[in-house]
Coordinates of C-alpha atoms and ligand atoms in Angstrom, one line a residue:
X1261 CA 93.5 46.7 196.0
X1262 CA 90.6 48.8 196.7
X1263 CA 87.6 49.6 194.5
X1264 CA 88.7 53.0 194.2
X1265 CA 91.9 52.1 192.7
X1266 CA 90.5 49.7 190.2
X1267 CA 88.0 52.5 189.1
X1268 CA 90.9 54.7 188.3
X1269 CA 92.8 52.0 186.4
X1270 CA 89.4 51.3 184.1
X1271 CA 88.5 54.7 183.5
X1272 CA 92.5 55.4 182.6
X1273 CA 92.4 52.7 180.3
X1274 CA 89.3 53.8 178.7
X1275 CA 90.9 56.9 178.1
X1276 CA 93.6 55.3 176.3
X1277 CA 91.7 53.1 174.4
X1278 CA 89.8 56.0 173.1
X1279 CA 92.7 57.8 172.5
X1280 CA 94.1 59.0 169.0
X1281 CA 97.4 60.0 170.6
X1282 CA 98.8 59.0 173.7
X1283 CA 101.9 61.1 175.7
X1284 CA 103.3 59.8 179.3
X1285 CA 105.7 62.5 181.1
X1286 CA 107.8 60.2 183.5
X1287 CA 110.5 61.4 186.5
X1288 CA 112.9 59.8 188.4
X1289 CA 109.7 58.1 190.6
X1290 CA 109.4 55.6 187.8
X1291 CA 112.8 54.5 188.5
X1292 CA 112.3 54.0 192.2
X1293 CA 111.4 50.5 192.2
X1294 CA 114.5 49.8 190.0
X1295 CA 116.5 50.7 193.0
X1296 CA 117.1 54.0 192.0
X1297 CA 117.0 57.2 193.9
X1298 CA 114.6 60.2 193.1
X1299 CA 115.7 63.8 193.6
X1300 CA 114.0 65.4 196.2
X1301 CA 112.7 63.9 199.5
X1302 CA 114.3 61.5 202.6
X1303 CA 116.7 59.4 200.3
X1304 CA 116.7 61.6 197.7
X1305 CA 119.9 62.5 195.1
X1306 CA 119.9 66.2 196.7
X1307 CA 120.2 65.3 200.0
X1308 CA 123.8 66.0 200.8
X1309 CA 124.2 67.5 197.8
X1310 CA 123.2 70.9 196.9
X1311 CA 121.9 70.3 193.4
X1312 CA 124.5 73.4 192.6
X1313 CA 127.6 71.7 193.6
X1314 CA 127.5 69.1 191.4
X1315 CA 124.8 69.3 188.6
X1316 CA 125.8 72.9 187.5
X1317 CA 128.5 74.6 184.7
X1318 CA 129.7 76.5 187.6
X1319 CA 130.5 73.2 189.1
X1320 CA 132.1 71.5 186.6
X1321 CA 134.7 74.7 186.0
X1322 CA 135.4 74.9 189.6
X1323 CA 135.7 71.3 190.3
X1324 CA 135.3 68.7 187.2
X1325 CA 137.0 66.1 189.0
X1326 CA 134.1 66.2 192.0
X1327 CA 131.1 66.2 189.7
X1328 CA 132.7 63.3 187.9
X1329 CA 132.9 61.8 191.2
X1330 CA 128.8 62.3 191.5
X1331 CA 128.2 60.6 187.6
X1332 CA 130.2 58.3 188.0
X1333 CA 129.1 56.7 191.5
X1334 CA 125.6 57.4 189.5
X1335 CA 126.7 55.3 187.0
X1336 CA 128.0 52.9 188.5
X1337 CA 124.8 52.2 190.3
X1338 CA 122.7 52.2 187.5
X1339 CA 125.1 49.1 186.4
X1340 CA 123.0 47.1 188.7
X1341 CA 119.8 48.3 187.7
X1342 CA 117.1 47.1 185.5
X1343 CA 114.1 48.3 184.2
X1344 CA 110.7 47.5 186.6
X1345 CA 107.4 46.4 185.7
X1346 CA 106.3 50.1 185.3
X1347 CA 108.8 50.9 182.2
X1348 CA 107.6 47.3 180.9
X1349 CA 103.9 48.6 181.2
X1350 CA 104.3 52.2 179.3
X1351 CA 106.8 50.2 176.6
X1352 CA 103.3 47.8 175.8
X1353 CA 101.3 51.0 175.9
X1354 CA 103.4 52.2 173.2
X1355 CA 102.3 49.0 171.4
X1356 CA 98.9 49.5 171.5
X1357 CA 98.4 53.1 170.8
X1358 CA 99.0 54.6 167.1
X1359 CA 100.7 57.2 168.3
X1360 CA 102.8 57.3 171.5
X1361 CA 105.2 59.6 172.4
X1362 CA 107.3 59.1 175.5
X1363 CA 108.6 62.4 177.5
X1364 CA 110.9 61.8 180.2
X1365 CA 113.3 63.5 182.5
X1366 CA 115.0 60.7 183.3
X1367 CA 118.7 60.6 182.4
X1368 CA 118.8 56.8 183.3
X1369 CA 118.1 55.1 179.8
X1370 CA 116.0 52.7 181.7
X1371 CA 113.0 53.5 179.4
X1372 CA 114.8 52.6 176.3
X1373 CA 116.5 49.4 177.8
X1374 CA 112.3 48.5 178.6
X1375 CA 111.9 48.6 175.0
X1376 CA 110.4 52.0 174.6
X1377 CA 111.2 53.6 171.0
X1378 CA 109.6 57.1 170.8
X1379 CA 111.8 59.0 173.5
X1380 CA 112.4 62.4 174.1
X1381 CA 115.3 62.9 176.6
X1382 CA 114.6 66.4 178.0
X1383 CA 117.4 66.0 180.6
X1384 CA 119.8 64.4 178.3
X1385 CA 121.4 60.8 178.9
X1386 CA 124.0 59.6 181.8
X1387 CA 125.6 57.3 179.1
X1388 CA 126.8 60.2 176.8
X1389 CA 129.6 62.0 177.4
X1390 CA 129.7 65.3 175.5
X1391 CA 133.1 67.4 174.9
X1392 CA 133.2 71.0 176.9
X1393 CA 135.1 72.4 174.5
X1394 CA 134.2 70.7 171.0
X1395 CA 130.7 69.5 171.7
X1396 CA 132.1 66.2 170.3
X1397 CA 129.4 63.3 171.9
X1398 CA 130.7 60.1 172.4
X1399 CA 128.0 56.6 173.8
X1400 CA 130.0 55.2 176.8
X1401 CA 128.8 52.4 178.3
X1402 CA 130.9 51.6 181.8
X1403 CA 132.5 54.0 184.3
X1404 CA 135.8 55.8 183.3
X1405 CA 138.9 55.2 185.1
X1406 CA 140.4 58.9 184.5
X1407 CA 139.0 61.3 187.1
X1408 CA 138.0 63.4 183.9
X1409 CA 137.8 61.7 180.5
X1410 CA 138.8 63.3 177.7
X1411 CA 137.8 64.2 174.2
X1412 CA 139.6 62.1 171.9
X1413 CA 138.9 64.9 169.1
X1414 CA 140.2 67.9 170.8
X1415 CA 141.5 66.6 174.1
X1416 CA 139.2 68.7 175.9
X1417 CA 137.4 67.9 179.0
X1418 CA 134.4 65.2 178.0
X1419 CA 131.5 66.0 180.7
X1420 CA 128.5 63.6 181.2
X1421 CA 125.8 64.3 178.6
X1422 CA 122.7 65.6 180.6
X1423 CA 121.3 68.9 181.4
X1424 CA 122.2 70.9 184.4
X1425 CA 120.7 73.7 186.3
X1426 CA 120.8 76.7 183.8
X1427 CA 120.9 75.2 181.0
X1428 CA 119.4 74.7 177.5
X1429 CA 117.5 71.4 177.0
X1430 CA 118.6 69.5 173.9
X1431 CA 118.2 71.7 171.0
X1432 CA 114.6 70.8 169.5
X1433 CA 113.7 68.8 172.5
X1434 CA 111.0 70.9 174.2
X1435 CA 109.5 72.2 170.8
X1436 CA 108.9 68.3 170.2
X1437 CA 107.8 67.9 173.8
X1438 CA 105.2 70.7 173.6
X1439 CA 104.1 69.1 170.1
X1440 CA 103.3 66.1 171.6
X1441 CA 101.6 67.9 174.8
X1442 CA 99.5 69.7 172.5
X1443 CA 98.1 66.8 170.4
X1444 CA 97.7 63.9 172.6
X1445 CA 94.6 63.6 173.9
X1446 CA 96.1 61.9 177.1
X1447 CA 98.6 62.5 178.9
X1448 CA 100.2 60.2 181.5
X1449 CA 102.3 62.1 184.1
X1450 CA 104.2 59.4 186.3
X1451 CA 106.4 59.8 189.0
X1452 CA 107.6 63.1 188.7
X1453 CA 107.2 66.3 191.5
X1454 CA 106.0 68.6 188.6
X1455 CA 108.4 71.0 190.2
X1456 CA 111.1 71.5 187.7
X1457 CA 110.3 73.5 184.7
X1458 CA 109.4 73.3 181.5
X1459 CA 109.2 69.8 181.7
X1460 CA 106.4 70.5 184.8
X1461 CA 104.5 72.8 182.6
X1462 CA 103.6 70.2 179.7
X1463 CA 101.1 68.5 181.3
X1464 CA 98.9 72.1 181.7
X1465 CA 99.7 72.7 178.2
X1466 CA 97.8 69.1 177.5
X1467 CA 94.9 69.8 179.2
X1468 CA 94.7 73.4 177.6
X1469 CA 94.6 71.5 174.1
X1470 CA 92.1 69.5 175.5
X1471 CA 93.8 66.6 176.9
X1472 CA 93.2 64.2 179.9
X1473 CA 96.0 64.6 182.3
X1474 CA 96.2 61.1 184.8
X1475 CA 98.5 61.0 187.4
X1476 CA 100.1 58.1 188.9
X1477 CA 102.0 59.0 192.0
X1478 CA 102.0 57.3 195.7
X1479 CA 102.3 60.9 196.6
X1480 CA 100.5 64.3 196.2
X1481 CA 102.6 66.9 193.9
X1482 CA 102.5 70.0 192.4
X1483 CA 100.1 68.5 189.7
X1484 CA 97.7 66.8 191.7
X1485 CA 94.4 69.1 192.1
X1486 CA 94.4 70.0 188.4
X1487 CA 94.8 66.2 187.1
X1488 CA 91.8 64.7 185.7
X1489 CA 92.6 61.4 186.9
X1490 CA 95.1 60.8 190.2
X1491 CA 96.2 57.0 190.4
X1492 CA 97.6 57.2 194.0
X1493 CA 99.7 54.1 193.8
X1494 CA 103.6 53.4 193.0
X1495 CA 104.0 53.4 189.4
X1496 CA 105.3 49.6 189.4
X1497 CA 101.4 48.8 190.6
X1498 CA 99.7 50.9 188.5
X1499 CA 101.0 50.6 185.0
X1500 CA 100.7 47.2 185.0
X1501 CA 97.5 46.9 186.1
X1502 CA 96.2 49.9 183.2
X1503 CA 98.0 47.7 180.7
X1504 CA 96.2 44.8 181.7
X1505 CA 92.8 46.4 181.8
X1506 CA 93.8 48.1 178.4
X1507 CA 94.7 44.5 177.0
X1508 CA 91.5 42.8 178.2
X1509 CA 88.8 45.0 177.9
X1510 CA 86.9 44.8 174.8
X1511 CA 87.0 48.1 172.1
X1512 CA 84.2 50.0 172.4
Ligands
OAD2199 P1 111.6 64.1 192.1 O1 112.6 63.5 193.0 O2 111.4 65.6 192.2 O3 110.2 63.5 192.3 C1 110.0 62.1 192.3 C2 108.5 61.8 192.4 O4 108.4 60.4 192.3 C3 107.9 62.2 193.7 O5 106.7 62.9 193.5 C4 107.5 60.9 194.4 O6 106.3 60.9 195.1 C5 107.4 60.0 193.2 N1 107.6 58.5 193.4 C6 108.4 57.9 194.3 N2 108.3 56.6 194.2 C7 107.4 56.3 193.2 C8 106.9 55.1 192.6 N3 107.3 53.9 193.0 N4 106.0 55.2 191.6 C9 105.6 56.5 191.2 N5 106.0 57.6 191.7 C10 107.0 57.6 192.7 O7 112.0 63.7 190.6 P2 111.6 64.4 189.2 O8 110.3 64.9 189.3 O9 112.0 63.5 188.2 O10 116.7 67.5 186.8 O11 112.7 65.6 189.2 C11 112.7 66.4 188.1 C12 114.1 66.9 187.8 O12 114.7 67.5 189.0 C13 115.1 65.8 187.5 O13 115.0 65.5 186.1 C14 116.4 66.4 187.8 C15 116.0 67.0 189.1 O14 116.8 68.1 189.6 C16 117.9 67.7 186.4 O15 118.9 67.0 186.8 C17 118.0 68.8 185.4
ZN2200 ZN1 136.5 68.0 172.0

């Protein structure tokens, strides 16, 4: 690795070791070496799809039995998937810090299954299924045989539990998001475009209330020139190697 990269890694985690309170944003590029696909991009989830045929209301009321067809290959893939070295890393980060607090847009529950415990889902959860007509929320934990499940309160139509384009995030999720922005005083922002909002607008809310913002990204994004800190490596690299510099360097 170059002498650049290790730089970045000491300086990010002398940043966290000084750190009263810690925050990491993550997006689907933190899955990527899990074998799962991000949104946007050659490979990505959208290609194929426009994101308004199947990750919309409108969708699901036109055609319910298609967009079950999308979660449901979704999940089906994520059956096979584990969490990498990356969700390991920010799970021990959690360890060391007092106070940690995990933002992700990730619907894949990868984060949790790492051992992360301070979560907020802003996009929701694949393995929920939540009742269109009742609201009724059920865990599942395979893939449905029925083309559409249903609500075994109402027997309404159950639809995966995430958030789609044009609507609400989970009531009380971004108020806790944008408490956590505005107290940490760093902010890890890894693997996401910084394209979808409000999640993308946390990070510039960190930095207003004085936070560091460090990015770890193979790829330039929205955030890059106003990050304090750009790791420019994949995230299953990176974290590891700031947890291990976090672990062995003395306290100041
Ligand atoms: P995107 O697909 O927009 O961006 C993924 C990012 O991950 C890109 O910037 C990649 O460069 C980066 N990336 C790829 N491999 C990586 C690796 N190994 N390590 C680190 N970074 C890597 O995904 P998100 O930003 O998560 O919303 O997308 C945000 C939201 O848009 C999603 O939650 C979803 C989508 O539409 C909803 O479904 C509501
Ligand atoms: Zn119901």
């Amino acid at each position: 690795m170059s002498d650049n990269f290790s730089h970045n890694v000491k300086q990010a985690a002398q940043w966290l070791r000084e750190a009263q309170r810690v925050a990491a944003m993550t997006g689907a590029g933190i899955s990527a070496e899990s074998g799962i696909a991000t949104f946007r991009g050659t490979g990505g989830l959208w290609e194929g799809h426009r994101a308004e045929e199947v990750a919309t209301p409108e969708a699901f009321r036109a055609n319910p039995e298609m967009v079950w067809r999308f979660y449901s290959a979704r999940r089906t893939q994520l059956l096979e998937c584990r969490p990498n070295p990356a969700h390991e890393a920010l799970a021990e980060v959690e360890h060391c810090c007092e106070n940690f607090c995990l933002i992700t847009q990730n619907v894949d529950n990868l984060h949790r299954l790492a051992g992360s415990q301070n979560i907020i889902e802003l996009h929701g959860n694949i393995w929920i299924d939540r009742c269109w007509d009742c609201a009724h929320e059920e865990p599942v934990d395979g893939v449905s045989e029925e083309p559409v499940p249903r609500c075994r309160k109402c027997g309404g139509m159950m639809r995966p539990g995430v958030v789609w384009f044009g609507e609400m995030l989970p009531p009380g999720a971004i108020e806790r998001a944008q408490s956590a922005a505005a107290q940490c005083d760093v902010m890890l922002v890894i693997g996401t475009s910084s394209l979808v909002q409000p999640a993308a607008s946390l990070s510039g809310f960190a930095q207003q209330n004085g936070a560091k913002v460090v990015e770890i990204n193979p790829e330039a994004t929205a955030l890059t020139h106003s990050a304090d800190l750009v790791i420019a490596e994949k995230a299953g690299t990176a974290m590891p190697a700031i947890v291990e510099a976090l672990q062995t360097e003395p306290r100041p």
